[in-house]
C-alpha positions as semicolon CSV with decimal commas, in nm:
position;residue;x (nm);y (nm);z (nm)
1;X;0,000;0,000;0,000
2;X;0,135;0,341;-0,097
3;X;0,116;0,594;0,183
4;X;0,109;0,965;0,099
5;X;0,172;1,225;0,365
6;X;-0,075;1,510;0,410
7;X;0,192;1,763;0,317
8;X;0,277;1,583;-0,007
9;X;-0,092;1,544;-0,094
10;X;-0,145;1,916;-0,035
11;X;0,150;2,000;-0,263
12;X;0,027;1,771;-0,540
13;X;-0,325;1,915;-0,511
14;X;-0,196;2,273;-0,540
15;X;0,020;2,177;-0,841
16;X;-0,275;2,010;-1,015
17;X;-0,497;2,313;-0,948
18;X;-0,234;2,553;-1,084
19;X;-0,170;2,351;-1,399
20;X;-0,544;2,299;-1,449
21;X;-0,613;2,672;-1,411
22;X;-0,336;2,760;-1,657
23;X;-0,467;2,499;-1,901
24;X;-0,821;2,635;-1,888
25;X;-0,727;3,005;-1,906
26;X;-0,394;3,035;-2,089
27;X;-0,330;2,724;-2,299
28;X;-0,161;2,794;-2,631
29;X;-0,312;2,757;-2,977
30;X;-0,125;2,430;-3,029
31;X;-0,317;2,281;-2,734
32;X;-0,660;2,406;-2,849
33;X;-0,649;2,738;-2,663
34;X;-0,661;3,096;-2,787
35;X;-0,338;3,222;-2,631
36;X;0,008;3,268;-2,784
37;X;0,341;3,349;-2,625
38;X;0,554;3,590;-2,827
39;X;0,918;3,681;-2,758
40;X;0,991;4,043;-2,848
41;X;1,284;4,092;-3,086
42;X;1,431;4,436;-3,142
43;X;1,352;4,778;-3,001
44;X;1,052;4,892;-3,207
45;X;0,815;4,877;-2,908
46;X;1,036;5,048;-2,650
47;X;0,970;5,168;-2,387
48;X;0,662;4,940;-2,354
49;X;0,858;4,624;-2,442
50;X;1,230;4,548;-2,467
51;X;1,393;4,280;-2,678
52;X;1,370;3,951;-2,490
53;X;1,039;4,030;-2,316
54;X;0,767;3,766;-2,333
55;X;0,426;3,898;-2,440
56;X;0,116;3,686;-2,387
57;X;-0,149;3,757;-2,653
58;X;-0,501;3,623;-2,689
59;X;-0,734;3,616;-2,988
60;X;-1,019;3,867;-2,960
61;X;-1,352;3,913;-3,137
62;X;-1,256;4,270;-3,230
63;X;-0,950;4,492;-3,233
64;X;-0,930;4,870;-3,204
65;X;-0,686;5,161;-3,213
66;X;-0,453;5,150;-2,913
67;X;-0,445;4,769;-2,892
68;X;-0,102;4,606;-2,903
69;X;-0,135;4,314;-3,143
70;X;0,085;4,037;-3,276
71;X;0,030;3,959;-3,641
72;X;0,175;3,729;-3,904
73;X;0,386;3,859;-4,195
74;X;0,593;3,664;-4,447
75;X;0,908;3,687;-4,232
76;X;0,752;3,603;-3,894
77;X;0,540;3,770;-3,628
78;X;0,533;4,145;-3,565
79;X;0,411;4,294;-3,238
80;X;0,301;4,658;-3,280
81;X;0,019;4,892;-3,181
82;X;-0,295;4,958;-3,390
83;X;-0,307;5,327;-3,481
84;X;-0,601;5,320;-3,723
85;X;-0,775;5,132;-3,999
86;X;-1,050;4,875;-3,973
87;X;-1,106;4,501;-4,003
88;X;-1,223;4,519;-4,365
89;X;-0,937;4,721;-4,515
90;X;-0,676;4,615;-4,261
91;X;-0,535;4,792;-3,958
92;X;-0,263;5,056;-3,958
93;X;0,007;4,957;-3,711
94;X;0,323;5,117;-3,581
95;X;0,591;5,041;-3,328
96;X;0,592;5,281;-3,031
97;X;0,959;5,356;-3,106
98;X;0,912;5,409;-3,482
99;X;0,846;5,740;-3,662
100;X;0,635;5,582;-3,939
101;X;0,359;5,326;-3,967
102;X;0,423;4,972;-4,086
103;X;0,403;4,878;-4,455
104;X;0,164;4,592;-4,367
105;X;-0,210;4,626;-4,303
106;X;-0,303;4,316;-4,106
107;X;-0,658;4,188;-4,120
108;X;-0,820;3,993;-3,834
109;X;-0,723;3,665;-4,005
110;X;-0,353;3,761;-3,980
111;X;-0,372;3,875;-3,617
112;X;-0,243;3,621;-3,366
113;X;-0,393;3,815;-3,074
114;X;-0,374;4,127;-2,860
115;X;-0,164;4,177;-2,548
116;X;-0,298;4,031;-2,225
117;X;0,021;4,092;-2,024
118;X;0,395;4,075;-2,061
119;X;0,684;3,947;-1,853
120;X;1,009;4,146;-1,885
121;X;1,306;3,937;-2,005
122;X;1,116;3,606;-1,971
123;X;1,173;3,532;-2,340
124;X;1,547;3,510;-2,267
125;X;1,477;3,252;-1,994
126;X;1,264;3,049;-2,235
127;X;1,549;3,055;-2,490
128;X;1,793;2,934;-2,224
129;X;1,564;2,652;-2,113
130;X;1,530;2,536;-2,475
131;X;1,905;2,488;-2,512
132;X;1,966;2,113;-2,571
133;X;2,224;2,081;-2,293
134;X;2,004;2,261;-2,038
135;X;1,696;2,062;-2,146
136;X;1,880;1,728;-2,126
137;X;2,033;1,816;-1,788
138;X;1,694;1,915;-1,647
139;X;1,537;1,593;-1,774
140;X;1,820;1,385;-1,624
141;X;1,793;1,560;-1,287
142;X;1,416;1,508;-1,285
143;X;1,456;1,135;-1,351
144;X;1,722;1,100;-1,081
145;X;1,503;1,293;-0,835
146;X;1,201;1,076;-0,924
147;X;1,388;0,747;-0,874
148;X;1,558;0,871;-0,557
149;X;1,212;0,928;-0,411
150;X;1,233;1,304;-0,386
151;X;1,292;1,495;-0,064
152;X;1,054;1,277;0,139
153;X;1,261;0,962;0,071
154;X;1,583;1,139;0,173
155;X;1,423;1,242;0,503
156;X;1,315;0,883;0,574
157;X;1,670;0,759;0,507
158;X;1,814;1,022;0,744
159;X;1,574;0,927;1,025
160;X;1,659;0,553;1,000
Protein backbone atom coordinates (compact mmCIF):
# COMPACT_ATOMS: atom_id res chain seq x y z
CA UNK A 1 0.00 0.00 0.00
CA UNK A 2 1.35 3.41 -0.97
CA UNK A 3 1.16 5.94 1.83
CA UNK A 4 1.09 9.65 0.99
CA UNK A 5 1.72 12.25 3.65
CA UNK A 6 -0.75 15.10 4.10
CA UNK A 7 1.92 17.63 3.17
CA UNK A 8 2.77 15.83 -0.07
CA UNK A 9 -0.92 15.44 -0.94
CA UNK A 10 -1.45 19.16 -0.35
CA UNK A 11 1.50 20.00 -2.63
CA UNK A 12 0.27 17.71 -5.40
CA UNK A 13 -3.25 19.15 -5.11
CA UNK A 14 -1.96 22.73 -5.40
CA UNK A 15 0.20 21.77 -8.41
CA UNK A 16 -2.75 20.10 -10.15
CA UNK A 17 -4.97 23.13 -9.48
CA UNK A 18 -2.34 25.53 -10.84
CA UNK A 19 -1.70 23.51 -13.99
CA UNK A 20 -5.44 22.99 -14.49
CA UNK A 21 -6.13 26.72 -14.11
CA UNK A 22 -3.36 27.60 -16.57
CA UNK A 23 -4.67 24.99 -19.01
CA UNK A 24 -8.21 26.35 -18.88
CA UNK A 25 -7.27 30.05 -19.06
CA UNK A 26 -3.94 30.35 -20.89
CA UNK A 27 -3.30 27.24 -22.99
CA UNK A 28 -1.61 27.94 -26.31
CA UNK A 29 -3.12 27.57 -29.77
CA UNK A 30 -1.25 24.30 -30.29
CA UNK A 31 -3.17 22.81 -27.34
CA UNK A 32 -6.60 24.06 -28.49
CA UNK A 33 -6.49 27.38 -26.63
CA UNK A 34 -6.61 30.96 -27.87
CA UNK A 35 -3.38 32.22 -26.31
CA UNK A 36 0.08 32.68 -27.84
CA UNK A 37 3.41 33.49 -26.25
CA UNK A 38 5.54 35.90 -28.27
CA UNK A 39 9.18 36.81 -27.58
CA UNK A 40 9.91 40.43 -28.48
CA UNK A 41 12.84 40.92 -30.86
CA UNK A 42 14.31 44.36 -31.42
CA UNK A 43 13.52 47.78 -30.01
CA UNK A 44 10.52 48.92 -32.07
CA UNK A 45 8.15 48.77 -29.08
CA UNK A 46 10.36 50.48 -26.50
CA UNK A 47 9.70 51.68 -23.87
CA UNK A 48 6.62 49.40 -23.54
CA UNK A 49 8.58 46.24 -24.42
CA UNK A 50 12.30 45.48 -24.67
CA UNK A 51 13.93 42.80 -26.78
CA UNK A 52 13.70 39.51 -24.90
CA UNK A 53 10.39 40.30 -23.16
CA UNK A 54 7.67 37.66 -23.33
CA UNK A 55 4.26 38.98 -24.40
CA UNK A 56 1.16 36.86 -23.87
CA UNK A 57 -1.49 37.57 -26.53
CA UNK A 58 -5.01 36.23 -26.89
CA UNK A 59 -7.34 36.16 -29.88
CA UNK A 60 -10.19 38.67 -29.60
CA UNK A 61 -13.52 39.13 -31.37
CA UNK A 62 -12.56 42.70 -32.30
CA UNK A 63 -9.50 44.92 -32.33
CA UNK A 64 -9.30 48.70 -32.04
CA UNK A 65 -6.86 51.61 -32.13
CA UNK A 66 -4.53 51.50 -29.13
CA UNK A 67 -4.45 47.69 -28.92
CA UNK A 68 -1.02 46.06 -29.03
CA UNK A 69 -1.35 43.14 -31.43
CA UNK A 70 0.85 40.37 -32.76
CA UNK A 71 0.30 39.59 -36.41
CA UNK A 72 1.75 37.29 -39.04
CA UNK A 73 3.86 38.59 -41.95
CA UNK A 74 5.93 36.64 -44.47
CA UNK A 75 9.08 36.87 -42.32
CA UNK A 76 7.52 36.03 -38.94
CA UNK A 77 5.40 37.70 -36.28
CA UNK A 78 5.33 41.45 -35.65
CA UNK A 79 4.11 42.94 -32.38
CA UNK A 80 3.01 46.58 -32.80
CA UNK A 81 0.19 48.92 -31.81
CA UNK A 82 -2.95 49.58 -33.90
CA UNK A 83 -3.07 53.27 -34.81
CA UNK A 84 -6.01 53.20 -37.23
CA UNK A 85 -7.75 51.32 -39.99
CA UNK A 86 -10.50 48.75 -39.73
CA UNK A 87 -11.06 45.01 -40.03
CA UNK A 88 -12.23 45.19 -43.65
CA UNK A 89 -9.37 47.21 -45.15
CA UNK A 90 -6.76 46.15 -42.61
CA UNK A 91 -5.35 47.92 -39.58
CA UNK A 92 -2.63 50.56 -39.58
CA UNK A 93 0.07 49.57 -37.11
CA UNK A 94 3.23 51.17 -35.81
CA UNK A 95 5.91 50.41 -33.28
CA UNK A 96 5.92 52.81 -30.31
CA UNK A 97 9.59 53.56 -31.06
CA UNK A 98 9.12 54.09 -34.82
CA UNK A 99 8.46 57.40 -36.62
CA UNK A 100 6.35 55.82 -39.39
CA UNK A 101 3.59 53.26 -39.67
CA UNK A 102 4.23 49.72 -40.86
CA UNK A 103 4.03 48.78 -44.55
CA UNK A 104 1.64 45.92 -43.67
CA UNK A 105 -2.10 46.26 -43.03
CA UNK A 106 -3.03 43.16 -41.06
CA UNK A 107 -6.58 41.88 -41.20
CA UNK A 108 -8.20 39.93 -38.34
CA UNK A 109 -7.23 36.65 -40.05
CA UNK A 110 -3.53 37.61 -39.80
CA UNK A 111 -3.72 38.75 -36.17
CA UNK A 112 -2.43 36.21 -33.66
CA UNK A 113 -3.93 38.15 -30.74
CA UNK A 114 -3.74 41.27 -28.60
CA UNK A 115 -1.64 41.77 -25.48
CA UNK A 116 -2.98 40.31 -22.25
CA UNK A 117 0.21 40.92 -20.24
CA UNK A 118 3.95 40.75 -20.61
CA UNK A 119 6.84 39.47 -18.53
CA UNK A 120 10.09 41.46 -18.85
CA UNK A 121 13.06 39.37 -20.05
CA UNK A 122 11.16 36.06 -19.71
CA UNK A 123 11.73 35.32 -23.40
CA UNK A 124 15.47 35.10 -22.67
CA UNK A 125 14.77 32.52 -19.94
CA UNK A 126 12.64 30.49 -22.35
CA UNK A 127 15.49 30.55 -24.90
CA UNK A 128 17.93 29.34 -22.24
CA UNK A 129 15.64 26.52 -21.13
CA UNK A 130 15.30 25.36 -24.75
CA UNK A 131 19.05 24.88 -25.12
CA UNK A 132 19.66 21.13 -25.71
CA UNK A 133 22.24 20.81 -22.93
CA UNK A 134 20.04 22.61 -20.38
CA UNK A 135 16.96 20.62 -21.46
CA UNK A 136 18.80 17.28 -21.26
CA UNK A 137 20.33 18.16 -17.88
CA UNK A 138 16.94 19.15 -16.47
CA UNK A 139 15.37 15.93 -17.74
CA UNK A 140 18.20 13.85 -16.24
CA UNK A 141 17.93 15.60 -12.87
CA UNK A 142 14.16 15.08 -12.85
CA UNK A 143 14.56 11.35 -13.51
CA UNK A 144 17.22 11.00 -10.81
CA UNK A 145 15.03 12.93 -8.35
CA UNK A 146 12.01 10.76 -9.24
CA UNK A 147 13.88 7.47 -8.74
CA UNK A 148 15.58 8.71 -5.57
CA UNK A 149 12.12 9.28 -4.11
CA UNK A 150 12.33 13.04 -3.86
CA UNK A 151 12.92 14.95 -0.64
CA UNK A 152 10.54 12.77 1.39
CA UNK A 153 12.61 9.62 0.71
CA UNK A 154 15.83 11.39 1.73
CA UNK A 155 14.23 12.42 5.03
CA UNK A 156 13.15 8.83 5.74
CA UNK A 157 16.70 7.59 5.07
CA UNK A 158 18.14 10.22 7.44
CA UNK A 159 15.74 9.27 10.25
CA UNK A 160 16.59 5.53 10.00
